[in-house]
């Protein structure tokens, strides 16, 4: 089986589970460290010609991260494309099972059982902390409706304030974000790389949680550690 992955979290999942299956991955596929495969460009601008030259049996993609015209070009070149849709934590586990089987996994990996166990409890009950979750700056964009990251936070007792917005990633003026007075501003390091010096400065007087974007937005081996790591970052921000 020869696989090209256009989704960083799926790259990590396949590399951990089916060693040797991956022959290509995007420039943004940073895990596992030292992955030695052909790089085929970005998630939004993959080099379809290079992908086809690798003669893959399967390209794995995601309906949000990858563009339909690129996937159509690969299909036109005779390549099978598996497209995942992941907008909730349970959906992530189902799509990981489907993807790994398609990539040749002979059994369910232990890390996937561990990840599912880590999220096995029901969503946190009681009063939720309110949050805004910027994902970009210049212009400011935040999590809106129907997102995987939003479901992750909801299961940790965080109610992000734009969950009912008509758009999935609305542009919202920073003055409006500040005026919402959330309990916490959640600042991931991807897709925009928020840091201690770039992000909290825009929200004076508000608690800010700098979180690892891999725990918030990736669905793969990191899911096993995500509940603990995110909960710790959120607690620290609200002290």
CSV table of C-alpha atoms in Angstrom, one decimal:
chain,number,residue,atom,x,y,z
A,1,UNK,CA,0.0,0.0,0.0
A,2,UNK,CA,1.3,3.4,-1.0
A,3,UNK,CA,-0.4,6.3,0.7
A,4,UNK,CA,-0.1,10.1,0.4
A,5,UNK,CA,-1.5,12.1,3.2
A,6,UNK,CA,-2.8,15.7,2.9
A,7,UNK,CA,-3.8,16.0,6.5
A,8,UNK,CA,-1.2,16.4,9.2
A,9,UNK,CA,-3.1,14.6,12.0
A,10,UNK,CA,-3.8,11.7,9.7
A,11,UNK,CA,-0.2,11.6,8.6
A,12,UNK,CA,0.8,11.1,12.2
A,13,UNK,CA,-1.9,8.4,12.7
A,14,UNK,CA,-0.9,6.4,9.6
A,15,UNK,CA,2.8,6.7,10.3
A,16,UNK,CA,2.3,5.4,13.9
A,17,UNK,CA,0.0,2.5,12.8
A,18,UNK,CA,1.2,1.4,9.4
A,19,UNK,CA,4.9,2.0,9.2
A,20,UNK,CA,6.2,2.3,5.6
A,21,UNK,CA,2.8,2.9,4.0
A,22,UNK,CA,3.3,6.7,3.6
A,23,UNK,CA,5.2,7.8,0.5
A,24,UNK,CA,4.2,11.5,0.6
A,25,UNK,CA,2.9,14.1,3.0
A,26,UNK,CA,2.4,17.9,3.1
A,27,UNK,CA,5.0,20.4,4.3
A,28,UNK,CA,2.8,20.9,7.4
A,29,UNK,CA,3.0,17.3,8.4
A,30,UNK,CA,5.4,17.7,11.4
A,31,UNK,CA,4.6,14.5,13.3
A,32,UNK,CA,6.1,12.1,13.8
A,33,UNK,CA,9.4,13.9,14.0
A,34,UNK,CA,11.9,12.8,11.3
A,35,UNK,CA,9.2,11.4,8.9
A,36,UNK,CA,11.1,10.6,5.7
A,37,UNK,CA,8.7,10.9,2.8
A,38,UNK,CA,8.3,13.1,-0.2
A,39,UNK,CA,6.9,16.5,0.6
A,40,UNK,CA,4.1,17.5,-1.8
A,41,UNK,CA,3.3,21.1,-0.8
A,42,UNK,CA,0.7,22.6,1.5
A,43,UNK,CA,-2.7,21.4,2.5
A,44,UNK,CA,-4.4,24.1,0.4
A,45,UNK,CA,-1.9,24.0,-2.5
A,46,UNK,CA,-0.6,20.5,-3.0
A,47,UNK,CA,1.5,19.7,-6.0
A,48,UNK,CA,-0.9,17.3,-7.7
A,49,UNK,CA,1.6,16.4,-10.4
A,50,UNK,CA,4.2,15.3,-7.8
A,51,UNK,CA,1.5,13.3,-5.9
A,52,UNK,CA,0.6,11.5,-9.1
A,53,UNK,CA,4.2,10.8,-9.9
A,54,UNK,CA,4.4,8.9,-6.6
A,55,UNK,CA,1.8,6.4,-8.0
A,56,UNK,CA,-0.1,6.2,-4.7
A,57,UNK,CA,-2.8,3.6,-4.1
A,58,UNK,CA,-4.6,6.1,-1.9
A,59,UNK,CA,-4.6,9.8,-1.0
A,60,UNK,CA,-6.2,10.7,2.3
A,61,UNK,CA,-7.7,14.1,2.7
A,62,UNK,CA,-10.2,16.1,4.7
A,63,UNK,CA,-13.2,18.1,3.5
A,64,UNK,CA,-12.2,21.1,5.5
A,65,UNK,CA,-8.4,21.1,5.2
A,66,UNK,CA,-8.2,20.3,1.5
A,67,UNK,CA,-9.7,21.9,-1.6
A,68,UNK,CA,-12.2,20.1,-3.8
A,69,UNK,CA,-10.4,21.1,-7.1
A,70,UNK,CA,-7.2,19.5,-6.0
A,71,UNK,CA,-8.9,16.3,-5.0
A,72,UNK,CA,-10.8,16.2,-8.3
A,73,UNK,CA,-7.5,16.5,-10.1
A,74,UNK,CA,-6.1,13.5,-8.3
A,75,UNK,CA,-9.2,11.5,-9.1
A,76,UNK,CA,-9.0,12.5,-12.7
A,77,UNK,CA,-5.4,11.2,-12.6
A,78,UNK,CA,-6.7,7.8,-11.6
A,79,UNK,CA,-6.0,7.9,-7.9
A,80,UNK,CA,-8.4,6.9,-5.2
A,81,UNK,CA,-9.1,9.7,-2.7
A,82,UNK,CA,-10.5,9.1,0.8
A,83,UNK,CA,-12.1,12.2,2.2
A,84,UNK,CA,-12.7,12.4,5.9
A,85,UNK,CA,-15.2,14.7,7.8
A,86,UNK,CA,-14.4,15.4,11.4
A,87,UNK,CA,-16.5,17.9,13.4
A,88,UNK,CA,-16.9,16.1,16.7
A,89,UNK,CA,-14.7,13.9,18.9
A,90,UNK,CA,-16.8,10.7,18.2
A,91,UNK,CA,-16.6,11.4,14.5
A,92,UNK,CA,-12.9,11.6,14.8
A,93,UNK,CA,-12.7,8.1,16.2
A,94,UNK,CA,-14.9,6.7,13.5
A,95,UNK,CA,-12.9,8.4,10.7
A,96,UNK,CA,-9.6,7.3,12.2
A,97,UNK,CA,-10.9,3.7,12.2
A,98,UNK,CA,-12.0,4.0,8.5
A,99,UNK,CA,-8.8,5.7,7.4
A,100,UNK,CA,-6.4,3.2,9.1
A,101,UNK,CA,-8.3,0.2,7.7
A,102,UNK,CA,-8.1,1.8,4.2
A,103,UNK,CA,-4.4,2.3,4.7
A,104,UNK,CA,-3.8,-1.4,5.5
A,105,UNK,CA,-3.9,-1.6,9.3
A,106,UNK,CA,-4.4,-5.2,10.3
A,107,UNK,CA,-5.7,-4.4,13.8
A,108,UNK,CA,-6.8,-1.4,15.8
A,109,UNK,CA,-3.8,0.4,17.3
A,110,UNK,CA,-3.4,0.7,21.0
A,111,UNK,CA,-3.0,4.5,20.9
A,112,UNK,CA,-6.5,4.7,19.4
A,113,UNK,CA,-8.0,2.7,22.3
A,114,UNK,CA,-6.1,4.9,24.7
A,115,UNK,CA,-7.4,8.1,23.0
A,116,UNK,CA,-11.0,6.8,23.0
A,117,UNK,CA,-10.7,5.9,26.7
A,118,UNK,CA,-9.4,9.4,27.5
A,119,UNK,CA,-12.6,10.9,26.0
A,120,UNK,CA,-15.0,8.2,27.2
A,121,UNK,CA,-16.6,10.3,29.9
A,122,UNK,CA,-19.6,12.5,29.2
A,123,UNK,CA,-19.2,16.2,28.5
A,124,UNK,CA,-18.6,18.2,31.6
A,125,UNK,CA,-21.8,19.1,33.3
A,126,UNK,CA,-22.7,22.3,35.2
A,127,UNK,CA,-21.8,25.8,34.5
A,128,UNK,CA,-19.4,26.1,31.5
A,129,UNK,CA,-16.6,28.6,31.3
A,130,UNK,CA,-17.3,31.0,28.4
A,131,UNK,CA,-14.6,31.6,25.8
A,132,UNK,CA,-13.7,33.2,22.5
A,133,UNK,CA,-11.3,31.2,20.4
A,134,UNK,CA,-9.3,33.2,17.9
A,135,UNK,CA,-7.8,31.2,15.1
A,136,UNK,CA,-6.4,34.1,13.0
A,137,UNK,CA,-5.3,37.7,13.5
A,138,UNK,CA,-5.3,40.4,10.8
A,139,UNK,CA,-8.2,40.0,10.4
A,140,UNK,CA,-9.4,38.4,13.6
A,141,UNK,CA,-11.3,35.2,13.0
A,142,UNK,CA,-12.7,32.9,15.7
A,143,UNK,CA,-14.3,29.4,16.0
A,144,UNK,CA,-17.9,29.5,15.0
A,145,UNK,CA,-20.5,26.8,14.5
A,146,UNK,CA,-19.9,23.1,13.9
A,147,UNK,CA,-16.2,22.7,14.5
A,148,UNK,CA,-14.1,19.8,15.9
A,149,UNK,CA,-12.2,22.2,18.2
A,150,UNK,CA,-15.5,23.6,19.4
A,151,UNK,CA,-16.6,20.1,20.4
A,152,UNK,CA,-13.3,19.4,22.1
A,153,UNK,CA,-13.8,22.5,24.2
A,154,UNK,CA,-17.4,21.7,25.0
A,155,UNK,CA,-16.4,18.3,26.4
A,156,UNK,CA,-14.0,20.1,28.7
A,157,UNK,CA,-16.7,22.5,30.0
A,158,UNK,CA,-15.9,25.4,27.8
A,159,UNK,CA,-18.7,27.2,26.0
A,160,UNK,CA,-17.3,29.2,23.1
A,161,UNK,CA,-19.5,32.3,22.5
A,162,UNK,CA,-19.7,32.0,18.7
A,163,UNK,CA,-20.9,28.4,18.6
A,164,UNK,CA,-24.2,29.5,17.1
A,165,UNK,CA,-22.8,31.9,14.5
A,166,UNK,CA,-24.0,31.2,11.0
A,167,UNK,CA,-20.3,30.8,9.8
A,168,UNK,CA,-17.8,28.2,10.9
A,169,UNK,CA,-14.9,30.7,11.2
A,170,UNK,CA,-16.4,34.2,11.3
A,171,UNK,CA,-14.4,37.4,11.1
A,172,UNK,CA,-15.2,39.4,14.3
A,173,UNK,CA,-13.7,42.8,15.2
A,174,UNK,CA,-11.4,42.5,18.2
A,175,UNK,CA,-13.4,45.2,20.0
A,176,UNK,CA,-16.5,43.0,19.8
A,177,UNK,CA,-14.4,40.0,21.1
A,178,UNK,CA,-13.3,42.1,24.1
A,179,UNK,CA,-16.8,43.4,24.8
A,180,UNK,CA,-18.1,39.8,25.0
A,181,UNK,CA,-16.1,39.5,28.3
A,182,UNK,CA,-15.5,35.8,28.1
A,183,UNK,CA,-14.1,33.9,31.1
A,184,UNK,CA,-11.1,33.0,29.0
A,185,UNK,CA,-9.6,33.7,25.6
A,186,UNK,CA,-8.2,30.5,24.1
A,187,UNK,CA,-5.2,31.2,21.9
A,188,UNK,CA,-3.9,28.1,20.0
A,189,UNK,CA,-0.5,28.1,18.2
A,190,UNK,CA,-2.1,27.1,14.9
A,191,UNK,CA,-3.2,27.9,12.3
A,192,UNK,CA,-2.1,31.4,13.5
A,193,UNK,CA,0.8,31.1,15.9
A,194,UNK,CA,-0.3,33.0,19.0
A,195,UNK,CA,2.4,33.4,21.6
A,196,UNK,CA,2.8,35.1,24.9
A,197,UNK,CA,3.8,38.2,23.0
A,198,UNK,CA,1.3,38.0,20.2
A,199,UNK,CA,-2.3,37.6,21.2
A,200,UNK,CA,-2.8,38.3,24.9
A,201,UNK,CA,-1.8,42.0,24.2
A,202,UNK,CA,-5.2,42.4,22.4
A,203,UNK,CA,-7.2,41.3,25.4
A,204,UNK,CA,-6.1,43.4,28.4
A,205,UNK,CA,-7.9,42.5,31.6
A,206,UNK,CA,-9.0,39.1,30.3
A,207,UNK,CA,-7.6,35.6,31.1
A,208,UNK,CA,-5.8,34.1,28.2
A,209,UNK,CA,-4.9,30.4,27.7
A,210,UNK,CA,-2.2,29.7,25.3
A,211,UNK,CA,-2.8,26.1,24.1
A,212,UNK,CA,-1.0,23.7,21.8
A,213,UNK,CA,-3.0,23.7,18.6
A,214,UNK,CA,-2.2,20.0,18.0
A,215,UNK,CA,-4.2,19.1,21.1
A,216,UNK,CA,-7.1,21.4,20.1
A,217,UNK,CA,-7.4,20.7,16.4
A,218,UNK,CA,-5.6,17.4,15.5
A,219,UNK,CA,-7.4,14.0,15.5
A,220,UNK,CA,-4.7,11.3,15.9
A,221,UNK,CA,-2.4,10.0,18.6
A,222,UNK,CA,-2.5,13.4,20.3
A,223,UNK,CA,-6.1,12.8,21.3
A,224,UNK,CA,-4.9,10.6,24.1
A,225,UNK,CA,-3.1,13.5,25.8
A,226,UNK,CA,-5.4,16.3,24.7
A,227,UNK,CA,-8.0,16.3,27.6
A,228,UNK,CA,-5.3,16.5,30.3
A,229,UNK,CA,-3.1,19.0,28.5
A,230,UNK,CA,-6.0,21.3,27.5
A,231,UNK,CA,-7.6,21.2,30.9
A,232,UNK,CA,-4.4,22.1,32.6
A,233,UNK,CA,-3.8,25.1,30.3
A,234,UNK,CA,-7.4,26.3,30.9
A,235,UNK,CA,-7.1,26.0,34.7
A,236,UNK,CA,-3.8,27.8,34.7
A,237,UNK,CA,-5.3,30.7,32.7
A,238,UNK,CA,-8.1,31.2,35.1
A,239,UNK,CA,-6.2,31.2,38.4
